[in-house]
Amino acid sequence: MLTGAIRLALFAPIVLSLSTQGLRIPGLSLLFDAVDIAVTAHDRTLLTEQIALTNEVPFDALRDENIDLGYGATLDLINANAAWVPAPSNGKTNFAPALAAHRGRLYSVYADPADGRLHYSTGDNVAWDQFTISLNNEYAQDGPALADLHGTLHLVFPDKISGMLVHLHVGEWSPDSGWRSFHKLGNESTAGTLSLYTDATATTLFLLFAANSTDRKIVEMSSRSVNGVWSHVTPPDESTAFGTAATNFRDTAMMAFPSNDGQSQVCVSFYDPGLKHWLPHEPIVGEFSSHAPAIAVLDGVVNVIFPLRNSVTVFRVTRNLLSWPLDSWMNHLNSNLYMSQLSLPGTHDSGSVTSIPYTETQFLSITQQLDAGIRVFDLRCGLIRDVLWMVHGDAPIFTTLQQLLHEMYNWLLSANHQGEALVVSIKQDADTHFSNIEFDQAVYEVLQLGEQKQYWVTNATIPQLGQVRGKIQLLRRYSAGYNTTTSTDYRIGIDASGWPNNTPLGNITIPGVGTLWIEDHYNYDDVSDFADVVANKTGYVEAALAFAVFGGVPNNWHISFTTASNFPYHQPSGIALGGVNLVYPFEYVVGVNFNLVAYIIPMLRPGASAI
């Protein structure tokens, strides 16, 4: 086992975070598909708070699904000193609005104060869009509830006509396709607003609502599938004047509700995963509401919106849950650390933000990925008429490499981001067409000619963090040569041109530097059993994690892709998030991303220090 202090930053849609105890994975980079679609599993909170670890735990013990994190294991990670801050909001309603994070945006659904018709709006942690859209002419008797499960946005609301709870769900907000699967939740009803949230691994959907009785005690139910059976679970020991709102964060959950004491003060309660029950609520001082609030977490910031008491104006407060923002987490690391000593967040085929089937791998733009803490970018290009275009295989993305890189340059220019360090892998994925120059020269000219040269670290050695702050380290996955005519050496960056293809664990020796250890087994085309695909790929990634801990040395750099191809059965997002197996009995299979969430969460308990 490794000894001594190791600092790390694991990431994206595994979406975990820690500050005082955790796992140790030196020099590992994980690259994900659908980095944002797992957003609500942990509200896009990444493993960003760096720690020094000394305790060791057995590898096999951490595979036990029943391990508790212990009291305060998650609550201690939340920034208790942060204050609630008023922020701009949008819309009017007589009922409580619903709020959820979905595909890198905040989504709010609320009932029109005139007739109860449902509308929705999108926004971020700063502001809302300046328009709303009617939601398929649905009408609510009270406030609705929203939650994301496996990248599908769910809505539950009390129907205005029948008074019963109605459950709808949709995978993508679209006025064209609309909502689907309109059905009731048994004979349940409520006298107030209800709320939805998921567990840490996004395998279970939870519903909270006030009982339709005089004591207005909170009731809780759960379901493990889209159209599955709902059953009652142990609820929080609270009562509410108007209803509830809830969301998850890491492996805990938060519930917001107005007190049932005649004051209707807005309160928040946390679920403790160690004690396995809800903790007593804390009030948001000075804030009172005429209805239940709505709550969601985006990039480590919790947002609570609610109509002010005796008013239809929607008010908003926010609170940072992390000690520092996700967009500047590297600022807090020692500059003397080598990049190979960090586990860095990354995305596979980072520029493939497209609607083309089997080509889309990401839902977030490059800027959104950067803001979410991503620091490793896998860029695939093709050279056409002397211009480098982003591609996925042979499929064009209709964005040039230069356009995409300028998005990174502009982000790095911000004062908040000049302490961040990026790694960009460039690979030729499509053949060259109608060009007078070779691929290596084209990349050299884009990176090294003009003002853009200042942003690049192109040495062949593994740098220290301080050498890359405000810059980009090139990881070169294409072959390059020396131009004797112009005396120009196109062999820039760390040479990864010998990248092993489709292997569970391969390596590239960099003379005088060290070794790149690579897990990149991706080809599952024509494998019809989806469960086998996910299980096999998950196993390879877990093995890579274990090897990085127990088989690593300081000059090793470990890279693992959590992604795979399963054409024509499932798209990249399906492998990442899960989907229905096309082999009998056609059961739902949880995706690789959520398997890794379940695998890593036990390592966050106090005393855990290794996989």
Coordinates of C-alpha atoms in Angstrom, one line a residue:
M1 CA 0.0 0.0 0.0
L2 CA 1.0 3.6 -0.5
T3 CA 2.1 5.6 2.5
G4 CA 2.4 9.3 3.1
A5 CA 0.2 12.2 2.2
I6 CA -1.5 12.2 -1.2
R7 CA -3.6 14.9 -2.6
L8 CA -6.4 14.3 -5.0
A9 CA -9.3 15.7 -6.9
L10 CA -11.6 13.1 -8.5
F11 CA -14.6 14.3 -10.3
A12 CA -17.4 14.5 -12.7
P13 CA -20.4 12.7 -13.0
I14 CA -19.2 10.5 -10.2
V15 CA -19.9 13.8 -8.6
L16 CA -18.7 13.3 -5.0
S17 CA -16.9 15.7 -2.7
L18 CA -15.0 15.6 0.6
S19 CA -12.9 17.8 2.8
T20 CA -11.6 15.9 5.9
Q21 CA -11.4 12.2 5.0
G22 CA -11.6 10.2 1.8
L23 CA -10.0 7.9 -0.7
R24 CA -6.6 8.1 -2.2
I25 CA -6.0 7.6 -5.9
P26 CA -2.7 9.2 -6.8
G27 CA -2.3 10.4 -10.4
L28 CA -5.6 9.0 -11.8
S29 CA -7.7 10.7 -14.4
L30 CA -11.2 9.5 -15.2
L31 CA -12.9 10.6 -18.4
F32 CA -16.7 10.3 -18.5
D33 CA -19.5 10.4 -21.1
A34 CA -22.6 12.3 -20.2
V35 CA -20.8 14.3 -17.6
D36 CA -23.8 16.4 -16.8
I37 CA -26.6 13.9 -17.2
A38 CA -25.7 12.4 -13.8
V39 CA -26.2 15.9 -12.4
T40 CA -28.8 15.1 -9.8
A41 CA -27.1 12.0 -8.4
H42 CA -25.0 14.5 -6.4
D43 CA -26.0 17.8 -8.0
R44 CA -22.9 18.0 -10.1
T45 CA -20.7 18.3 -7.0
L46 CA -17.3 16.9 -7.7
L47 CA -14.6 15.5 -5.6
T48 CA -12.8 18.8 -5.3
E49 CA -11.6 19.4 -1.8
Q50 CA -8.0 18.1 -1.5
I51 CA -7.0 16.1 1.5
A52 CA -4.0 14.4 3.2
L53 CA -4.6 10.8 4.2
T54 CA -2.9 8.5 6.6
N55 CA -5.2 5.7 7.5
E56 CA -5.4 2.4 5.5
V57 CA -8.4 0.1 5.1
P58 CA -8.7 -3.3 3.4
F59 CA -9.6 -3.2 -0.3
D60 CA -12.3 -5.9 0.0
A61 CA -14.0 -4.3 3.0
L62 CA -14.8 -1.2 1.0
R63 CA -16.9 -3.3 -1.4
D64 CA -19.5 -4.0 1.3
E65 CA -22.7 -2.2 0.3
N66 CA -23.8 -2.1 3.9
I67 CA -21.0 0.0 5.2
D68 CA -22.2 3.1 7.0
L69 CA -20.5 6.5 6.6
G70 CA -21.0 7.3 10.2
Y71 CA -22.5 10.3 12.0
G72 CA -21.5 13.5 10.4
A73 CA -19.6 11.9 7.6
T74 CA -21.4 14.0 5.0
L75 CA -22.6 16.9 7.1
D76 CA -19.1 17.7 8.2
L77 CA -18.3 18.3 4.5
I78 CA -20.8 21.1 4.1
N79 CA -19.6 24.7 4.6
A80 CA -21.3 25.6 7.8
N81 CA -20.1 29.2 7.7
A82 CA -21.7 30.2 4.5
A83 CA -24.7 32.6 4.6
W84 CA -28.0 32.6 2.6
V85 CA -27.8 35.3 0.0
P86 CA -30.8 36.9 -1.9
A87 CA -30.6 36.4 -5.6
P88 CA -32.8 37.4 -8.6
S89 CA -35.8 35.2 -9.4
N90 CA -38.5 35.1 -12.1
G91 CA -42.3 34.3 -12.3
K92 CA -45.3 34.5 -10.1
T93 CA -47.4 31.8 -8.4
N94 CA -49.9 31.3 -5.7
F95 CA -48.4 27.9 -4.9
A96 CA -44.9 26.6 -4.2
P97 CA -42.7 26.3 -7.3
A98 CA -40.6 23.2 -8.0
L99 CA -36.9 23.3 -8.6
A100 CA -34.3 20.8 -9.9
A101 CA -30.9 20.6 -11.5
H102 CA -31.0 18.9 -14.9
R103 CA -28.4 18.7 -17.7
G104 CA -26.4 21.6 -16.3
R105 CA -29.3 24.0 -15.8
L106 CA -31.8 24.8 -13.0
Y107 CA -35.4 24.0 -14.0
S108 CA -38.4 25.6 -12.2
V109 CA -42.0 24.5 -12.6
Y110 CA -44.8 26.5 -11.1
A111 CA -48.6 26.9 -11.3
D112 CA -50.0 30.1 -12.8
P113 CA -51.7 32.2 -10.0
A114 CA -54.8 32.7 -12.2
D115 CA -55.8 29.2 -13.2
G116 CA -53.1 26.7 -11.9
R117 CA -51.7 25.9 -15.3
L118 CA -48.2 24.6 -15.1
H119 CA -45.3 26.6 -16.6
Y120 CA -41.5 26.1 -16.5
S121 CA -38.4 28.2 -16.8
T122 CA -34.6 27.5 -16.9
G123 CA -31.7 29.3 -15.4
D124 CA -28.4 29.0 -13.5
N125 CA -27.0 30.1 -10.1
V126 CA -27.0 33.7 -11.2
A127 CA -30.3 34.4 -13.1
W128 CA -33.3 32.9 -14.8
D129 CA -34.2 33.0 -18.4
Q130 CA -36.6 35.8 -19.2
F131 CA -39.4 33.6 -20.5
T132 CA -41.5 30.7 -19.4
I133 CA -43.3 27.9 -21.4
S134 CA -46.6 26.3 -20.7
L135 CA -46.3 22.6 -19.8
N136 CA -48.7 20.7 -22.0
N137 CA -51.8 22.3 -20.6
E138 CA -51.5 20.5 -17.2
Y139 CA -53.3 22.1 -14.2
A140 CA -52.2 21.6 -10.6
Q141 CA -54.3 21.9 -7.4
D142 CA -51.1 22.8 -5.5
G143 CA -47.4 23.1 -6.0
P144 CA -45.6 20.4 -8.1
A145 CA -42.3 18.5 -7.4
L146 CA -39.3 17.8 -9.7
A147 CA -36.3 15.4 -9.5
D148 CA -33.8 13.8 -11.9
L149 CA -33.4 10.0 -11.9
H150 CA -30.9 8.5 -14.4
G151 CA -31.0 11.7 -16.5
T152 CA -34.8 11.6 -16.7
L153 CA -36.7 14.6 -15.2
H154 CA -39.7 13.5 -13.1
L155 CA -42.7 15.7 -12.2
V156 CA -45.3 14.8 -9.6
F157 CA -48.2 17.2 -8.8
P158 CA -51.8 17.0 -7.3
D159 CA -54.2 17.1 -10.3
K160 CA -56.6 20.0 -10.1
I161 CA -59.5 18.0 -11.4
S162 CA -59.2 14.7 -9.4
G163 CA -57.2 15.9 -6.4
M164 CA -55.0 12.8 -6.7
L165 CA -51.2 12.7 -7.1
V166 CA -50.1 12.4 -10.7
H167 CA -46.7 11.2 -11.8
L168 CA -45.2 12.3 -15.2
H169 CA -41.6 11.9 -16.5
V170 CA -39.5 13.0 -19.4
G171 CA -35.9 12.6 -20.5
E172 CA -35.5 15.9 -22.1
W173 CA -37.4 19.2 -21.8
S174 CA -39.1 19.7 -25.2
P175 CA -42.4 21.4 -26.1
D176 CA -42.5 19.1 -29.1
S177 CA -42.2 15.7 -27.4
G178 CA -43.8 16.9 -24.1
W179 CA -44.3 14.7 -21.0
R180 CA -45.3 11.1 -21.0
S181 CA -46.6 8.3 -18.8
F182 CA -49.4 10.1 -17.1
H183 CA -50.5 8.0 -14.2
K184 CA -51.7 8.3 -10.6
L185 CA -49.9 7.2 -7.5
G186 CA -52.5 4.9 -6.0
N187 CA -55.1 6.7 -3.9
E188 CA -52.6 9.1 -2.3
S189 CA -53.5 12.8 -1.9
T190 CA -52.1 15.8 -0.1
A191 CA -53.2 19.1 1.3
G192 CA -50.0 20.8 0.3
T193 CA -47.0 20.9 -2.0
L194 CA -45.0 17.7 -2.5
S195 CA -41.3 17.1 -3.3
L196 CA -39.1 14.5 -5.0
Y197 CA -35.4 13.6 -4.6
T198 CA -33.1 10.6 -5.3
D199 CA -30.6 8.7 -3.3
A200 CA -26.8 9.0 -3.7
T201 CA -26.5 6.5 -6.5
A202 CA -29.7 7.6 -8.2
T203 CA -31.4 4.2 -8.0
T204 CA -34.4 5.2 -5.8
L205 CA -36.8 8.1 -6.2
F206 CA -38.3 9.5 -2.9
L207 CA -41.5 11.5 -2.5
L208 CA -42.3 13.7 0.5
F209 CA -45.7 15.3 1.1
A210 CA -47.9 16.6 3.9
A211 CA -50.6 14.2 5.0
N212 CA -54.1 15.2 4.1
S213 CA -55.0 15.4 7.8
T214 CA -55.2 17.9 10.7
D215 CA -51.7 17.3 12.0
R216 CA -50.1 17.8 8.6
K217 CA -47.3 15.3 9.4
I218 CA -44.8 14.7 6.6
V219 CA -45.2 11.4 4.7
E220 CA -42.4 9.7 2.7
M221 CA -42.7 7.1 -0.1
S222 CA -40.1 5.6 -2.5
S223 CA -39.9 3.8 -5.9
R224 CA -37.0 2.1 -7.6
S225 CA -38.1 2.4 -11.2
V226 CA -39.9 4.8 -13.6
N227 CA -43.3 3.1 -13.4
G228 CA -42.6 1.0 -10.3
V229 CA -44.6 0.4 -7.2
W230 CA -44.4 3.2 -4.6
S231 CA -44.1 2.1 -0.9
H232 CA -44.0 4.0 2.4
V233 CA -40.7 4.5 4.3
T234 CA -39.8 6.1 7.6
P235 CA -40.5 9.9 7.2
P236 CA -38.9 12.9 8.9
D237 CA -40.4 13.8 12.3
E238 CA -41.7 17.1 11.1
S239 CA -45.0 18.8 10.2
T240 CA -45.5 21.5 7.6
A241 CA -48.0 24.3 7.0
F242 CA -48.0 24.1 3.3
G243 CA -45.8 21.1 2.1
T244 CA -42.2 20.2 1.4
A245 CA -39.3 20.5 -1.1
A246 CA -36.3 18.2 -1.2
T247 CA -33.1 17.5 -3.1
N248 CA -30.0 15.3 -2.7
F249 CA -26.4 16.4 -2.2
R250 CA -23.6 13.8 -2.2
D251 CA -24.9 11.0 -0.1
T252 CA -27.3 13.0 1.9
A253 CA -30.6 14.9 1.2
M254 CA -32.0 18.3 2.1
M255 CA -35.7 19.1 2.8
A256 CA -37.1 22.7 2.9
F257 CA -40.5 23.4 4.3
P258 CA -42.5 26.1 6.1
S259 CA -43.0 25.5 9.8
N260 CA -46.4 24.4 11.1
D261 CA -46.5 26.8 14.1
G262 CA -48.5 29.7 12.7
Q263 CA -45.3 31.5 11.6
S264 CA -44.6 29.6 8.4
Q265 CA -40.9 30.2 8.7
V266 CA -38.8 28.6 6.0
C267 CA -36.8 25.7 7.4
V268 CA -34.2 23.2 6.1
S269 CA -33.5 19.7 7.4
F270 CA -30.6 17.4 6.4
Y271 CA -30.8 13.6 6.2
D272 CA -27.9 11.9 8.0
P273 CA -26.7 8.8 6.1
G274 CA -24.9 7.4 9.1
L275 CA -27.9 7.6 11.5
K276 CA -30.3 6.9 8.7
H277 CA -32.8 9.5 9.7
W278 CA -33.6 13.2 9.2
L279 CA -32.0 15.7 11.6
P280 CA -33.9 18.5 13.3
H281 CA -34.5 21.4 11.1
E282 CA -32.7 24.7 11.0
P283 CA -34.6 28.0 10.1
I284 CA -33.6 30.4 7.4
V285 CA -33.5 33.4 9.7
G286 CA -36.0 36.2 8.8
E287 CA -37.6 34.4 5.8
F288 CA -41.3 33.5 5.9
S289 CA -43.4 32.0 3.1
S290 CA -47.1 31.8 2.2
H291 CA -46.4 28.4 0.6
A292 CA -43.8 25.6 0.5
P293 CA -40.4 26.5 -1.0
A294 CA -38.4 24.8 -3.7
I295 CA -34.8 23.6 -3.4
A296 CA -32.0 22.4 -5.7
V297 CA -28.2 22.2 -5.7
L298 CA -26.1 23.2 -8.7
D299 CA -22.3 23.2 -8.7
G300 CA -22.2 23.0 -4.9
V301 CA -24.6 25.9 -4.4
V302 CA -28.0 25.2 -2.8
N303 CA -30.9 27.4 -4.1
V304 CA -34.1 27.9 -2.2
I305 CA -37.0 29.8 -3.9
F306 CA -40.4 30.5 -2.3
P307 CA -43.3 33.1 -2.5
L308 CA -43.0 35.6 0.3
R309 CA -45.7 35.6 2.9
N310 CA -48.8 37.6 1.9
S311 CA -47.3 38.1 -1.6
V312 CA -47.0 36.4 -5.0
T313 CA -43.4 37.5 -5.5
V314 CA -41.0 34.6 -5.7
F315 CA -38.0 35.1 -3.4
R316 CA -34.7 33.3 -3.6
V317 CA -31.8 32.6 -1.2
T318 CA -28.6 30.7 -2.0
R319 CA -25.8 29.1 0.1
N320 CA -22.5 27.6 -0.8
L321 CA -22.1 24.1 0.4
L322 CA -18.4 23.8 -0.5
S323 CA -15.4 25.5 1.0
W324 CA -14.5 26.9 -2.4
P325 CA -16.2 27.1 -5.8
L326 CA -15.9 24.2 -8.2
D327 CA -14.6 26.5 -10.9
S328 CA -11.5 27.3 -8.9
W329 CA -10.7 24.3 -6.8
M330 CA -7.1 23.9 -8.0
N331 CA -6.3 27.4 -6.6
H332 CA -6.1 25.8 -3.2
L333 CA -3.5 23.1 -4.0
N334 CA 0.3 23.3 -3.5
S335 CA 2.0 24.5 -6.7
N336 CA 4.9 22.0 -6.1
L337 CA 2.7 19.0 -6.7
Y338 CA 3.2 17.2 -10.0
M339 CA 0.2 16.8 -12.2
S340 CA 0.8 13.0 -11.9
Q341 CA 0.2 13.3 -8.2
L342 CA -3.4 14.5 -8.8
S343 CA -6.5 12.7 -9.8
L344 CA -8.0 15.0 -12.3
P345 CA -11.6 15.3 -13.6
G346 CA -12.1 14.7 -17.3
T347 CA -14.6 14.1 -20.1
H348 CA -14.4 11.7 -23.0
D349 CA -14.9 13.2 -26.5
S350 CA -15.3 16.5 -24.7
G351 CA -16.4 18.5 -27.7
S352 CA -19.1 16.1 -28.9
V353 CA -22.0 18.3 -27.8
T354 CA -24.4 17.4 -30.7
S355 CA -27.8 15.9 -31.3
I356 CA -26.5 13.3 -33.8
P357 CA -27.5 9.8 -32.6
Y358 CA -24.6 7.7 -31.2
T359 CA -22.3 10.8 -31.5
E360 CA -23.3 12.9 -28.6
T361 CA -21.2 12.2 -25.5
Q362 CA -21.6 15.4 -23.5
F363 CA -24.5 17.7 -22.7
L364 CA -22.4 20.5 -21.3
S365 CA -20.4 23.1 -23.3
I366 CA -16.7 23.4 -22.7
T367 CA -17.3 26.4 -20.5
Q368 CA -19.9 24.6 -18.4
Q369 CA -17.6 21.6 -18.0
L370 CA -14.8 24.0 -16.8
D371 CA -17.2 25.6 -14.3
A372 CA -18.2 22.2 -13.0
G373 CA -14.5 21.4 -12.2
I374 CA -13.5 19.4 -15.3
R375 CA -9.8 19.7 -16.0
V376 CA -8.9 17.0 -18.6
F377 CA -10.3 17.3 -22.1
D378 CA -10.3 14.6 -24.7
L379 CA -10.4 16.3 -28.1
R380 CA -10.9 14.4 -31.4
C381 CA -10.1 16.1 -34.7
G382 CA -10.1 15.7 -38.5
L383 CA -8.2 17.9 -41.0
I384 CA -10.3 19.2 -43.9
R385 CA -9.0 21.9 -46.3
D386 CA -6.2 22.8 -43.8
V387 CA -8.7 23.4 -41.0
L388 CA -8.9 21.2 -37.9
W389 CA -12.5 20.3 -37.2
M390 CA -14.0 18.5 -34.1
V391 CA -15.3 15.1 -34.9
H392 CA -16.6 11.9 -33.3
G393 CA -15.1 9.2 -35.4
D394 CA -15.9 10.2 -38.9
A395 CA -19.0 12.2 -37.8
P396 CA -18.5 16.0 -37.9
I397 CA -19.3 18.2 -34.9
F398 CA -19.3 21.5 -37.0
T399 CA -16.9 23.2 -34.6
T400 CA -13.3 23.9 -35.2
L401 CA -10.5 23.1 -32.8
Q402 CA -9.5 26.8 -32.7
Q403 CA -13.1 27.8 -31.8
L404 CA -13.2 25.3 -29.0
L405 CA -9.7 26.2 -27.6
H406 CA -10.6 29.9 -27.6
E407 CA -13.4 29.0 -25.3
M408 CA -10.8 27.6 -22.9
Y409 CA -8.5 30.7 -23.4
N410 CA -11.3 33.1 -22.5
W411 CA -12.2 31.0 -19.4
L412 CA -8.5 31.0 -18.2
L413 CA -8.4 34.8 -18.6
S414 CA -10.8 35.3 -15.8
A415 CA -9.2 36.3 -12.5
N416 CA -10.9 33.5 -10.7
H417 CA -9.5 30.9 -13.1
Q418 CA -5.8 31.9 -13.5
G419 CA -4.8 29.4 -10.8
E420 CA -6.4 26.5 -12.6
A421 CA -4.5 24.0 -14.8
L422 CA -5.9 22.1 -17.8
V423 CA -4.8 19.0 -19.7
V424 CA -5.8 18.6 -23.3
S425 CA -5.4 15.4 -25.2
I426 CA -5.6 15.8 -29.0
K427 CA -6.2 12.8 -31.3
Q428 CA -6.7 12.5 -35.0
D429 CA -10.0 10.6 -35.3
A430 CA -10.9 11.3 -39.0
D431 CA -8.8 11.1 -42.2
T432 CA -7.3 14.2 -43.8
H433 CA -9.1 15.5 -46.9
F434 CA -8.1 18.2 -49.4
S435 CA -5.3 19.6 -47.3
N436 CA -1.8 20.9 -48.2
I437 CA -0.4 20.3 -44.7
E438 CA -0.2 17.3 -42.4
F439 CA -2.1 16.9 -39.1
D440 CA 0.9 17.5 -36.9
Q441 CA 1.7 20.8 -38.6
A442 CA -1.9 21.9 -38.4
V443 CA -2.0 21.3 -34.7
Y444 CA 1.3 23.1 -34.2
E445 CA 0.0 26.2 -36.1
V446 CA -3.2 26.3 -34.0
L447 CA -1.3 25.9 -30.7
Q448 CA 2.0 27.7 -31.3
L449 CA 1.6 30.5 -33.8
G450 CA 0.3 33.8 -32.5
E451 CA -1.0 34.8 -29.1
Q452 CA -2.3 31.3 -28.3
K453 CA 1.2 30.1 -27.6
Q454 CA 1.2 31.7 -24.2
Y455 CA -1.5 29.3 -23.0
W456 CA 0.3 26.1 -23.8
V457 CA 2.9 23.9 -21.9
T458 CA 4.4 21.7 -24.6
N459 CA 7.3 20.1 -22.8
A460 CA 7.6 16.3 -23.0
T461 CA 7.9 15.9 -19.2
I462 CA 5.2 15.7 -16.5
P463 CA 5.0 19.3 -15.1
Q464 CA 4.3 20.6 -11.6
L465 CA 1.0 22.2 -11.0
G466 CA 2.6 25.7 -10.7
Q467 CA 4.0 25.4 -14.2
V468 CA 0.6 24.8 -15.7
R469 CA -1.5 27.3 -13.7
G470 CA -3.4 29.5 -16.2
K471 CA -2.2 27.2 -19.0
I472 CA -2.9 24.0 -20.8
Q473 CA -0.6 20.9 -20.8
L474 CA -0.7 19.1 -24.2
L475 CA -1.0 15.3 -24.2
R476 CA -0.3 14.4 -27.8
R477 CA -2.1 11.2 -29.1
Y478 CA -1.1 11.8 -32.8
S479 CA 2.2 11.0 -34.5
A480 CA 4.4 14.0 -35.3
G481 CA 7.7 14.7 -37.0
Y482 CA 10.4 17.3 -37.7
N483 CA 10.2 19.6 -40.7
T484 CA 13.7 19.8 -42.1
T485 CA 12.8 22.5 -44.6
T486 CA 11.6 25.0 -41.9
S487 CA 13.6 23.4 -39.0
T488 CA 10.3 23.1 -37.1
D489 CA 9.8 20.4 -34.6
Y490 CA 6.1 19.4 -34.5
R491 CA 6.8 16.8 -31.7
I492 CA 5.3 19.0 -29.0
G493 CA 3.8 17.9 -25.7
I494 CA 3.8 14.6 -23.8
D495 CA 4.1 11.9 -26.4
A496 CA 1.1 9.5 -26.1
S497 CA 1.1 8.6 -29.8
G498 CA 1.6 4.9 -28.9
W499 CA -1.7 4.8 -27.1
P500 CA -2.8 1.1 -26.7
N501 CA -6.1 0.5 -28.5
N502 CA -9.1 -1.0 -26.8
T503 CA -7.2 -2.5 -23.9
P504 CA -8.2 -3.0 -20.2
L505 CA -4.8 -1.9 -19.1
G506 CA -1.9 -0.8 -21.3
N507 CA 1.0 1.5 -20.9
I508 CA 3.3 3.9 -22.7
T509 CA 6.8 4.4 -21.5
I510 CA 8.1 8.0 -21.8
P511 CA 11.9 7.9 -21.8
G512 CA 13.3 9.8 -18.9
V513 CA 9.8 10.7 -17.7
G514 CA 7.8 7.8 -16.6
T515 CA 4.8 5.7 -17.7
L516 CA 1.3 6.4 -18.8
W517 CA -1.0 3.6 -17.6
I518 CA -4.2 3.5 -19.7
E519 CA -7.5 1.8 -19.2
D520 CA -9.5 2.4 -22.4
H521 CA -11.4 -0.8 -23.3
Y522 CA -14.4 0.6 -25.2
N523 CA -15.6 -1.8 -28.0
Y524 CA -18.7 -3.6 -27.0
D525 CA -20.4 -3.3 -30.4
D526 CA -22.8 -6.1 -31.3
V527 CA -22.9 -7.3 -27.6
S528 CA -26.6 -7.5 -27.1
D529 CA -26.7 -8.1 -23.4
F530 CA -26.5 -4.7 -21.9
A531 CA -25.9 -6.0 -18.3
D532 CA -22.8 -7.7 -19.5
V533 CA -21.5 -4.5 -21.2
V534 CA -22.0 -2.4 -18.1
A535 CA -20.6 -5.0 -15.7
N536 CA -17.5 -5.7 -17.8
K537 CA -16.7 -2.0 -18.3
T538 CA -17.3 -1.2 -14.6
G539 CA -15.0 -4.0 -13.6
Y540 CA -12.2 -2.6 -15.8
V541 CA -12.5 0.9 -14.3
E542 CA -12.6 -0.4 -10.7
A543 CA -9.5 -2.5 -11.5
A544 CA -7.8 0.7 -12.8
L545 CA -8.7 2.5 -9.6
A546 CA -7.2 -0.3 -7.5
F547 CA -4.0 -0.4 -9.6
A548 CA -3.6 3.4 -9.3
V549 CA -3.6 3.0 -5.5
F550 CA -1.6 -0.2 -5.0
G551 CA 0.5 -0.4 -8.1
G552 CA 1.4 3.2 -8.7
V553 CA 4.6 5.0 -8.3
P554 CA 5.2 8.8 -8.3
N555 CA 6.2 9.1 -12.0
N556 CA 3.2 7.1 -13.2
W557 CA 0.2 8.9 -14.7
H558 CA -3.0 6.8 -14.7
I559 CA -5.8 7.5 -17.2
S560 CA -9.1 5.6 -17.3
F561 CA -12.1 6.0 -19.6
T562 CA -15.4 5.1 -18.1
T563 CA -16.9 5.1 -21.6
A564 CA -17.8 2.5 -24.1
S565 CA -19.4 1.9 -27.5
N566 CA -22.4 -0.5 -27.8
F567 CA -23.7 0.2 -31.3
P568 CA -26.4 -0.3 -32.3
Y569 CA -28.0 -1.2 -29.0
H570 CA -27.2 1.8 -26.7
Q571 CA -25.9 5.3 -27.1
P572 CA -23.0 6.6 -25.0
S573 CA -25.3 8.4 -22.5
G574 CA -27.1 5.0 -22.0
I575 CA -23.9 3.2 -21.1
A576 CA -23.0 6.1 -18.7
L577 CA -26.4 6.4 -17.1
G578 CA -28.3 3.2 -17.7
G579 CA -31.1 1.8 -19.8
V580 CA -33.4 -1.0 -20.6
N581 CA -31.7 -4.3 -21.5
L582 CA -32.8 -5.6 -24.9
V583 CA -32.3 -9.1 -23.7
Y584 CA -35.1 -10.9 -21.8
P585 CA -36.4 -10.2 -19.2
F586 CA -35.8 -6.6 -20.4
E587 CA -34.8 -5.2 -17.0
Y588 CA -33.4 -1.7 -16.4
V589 CA -29.6 -1.7 -16.0
V590 CA -27.9 1.0 -14.0
G591 CA -25.1 2.6 -16.0
V592 CA -21.3 2.7 -15.4
N593 CA -21.4 6.2 -13.8
F594 CA -23.8 5.2 -11.1
N595 CA -22.0 2.0 -10.4
L596 CA -18.8 4.0 -9.8
V597 CA -20.8 6.3 -7.5
A598 CA -21.8 3.3 -5.4
Y599 CA -18.3 1.9 -5.5
I600 CA -16.6 5.1 -4.3
I601 CA -19.1 6.4 -1.7
P602 CA -18.0 3.9 1.1
M603 CA -14.5 5.3 0.8
L604 CA -15.7 8.7 2.0
R605 CA -16.4 7.4 5.5
P606 CA -14.1 8.6 8.3
G607 CA -10.9 6.5 8.3
A608 CA -11.2 5.4 4.7
S609 CA -8.0 6.1 2.8
A610 CA -7.7 3.7 -0.1
I611 CA -9.8 1.8 -2.5

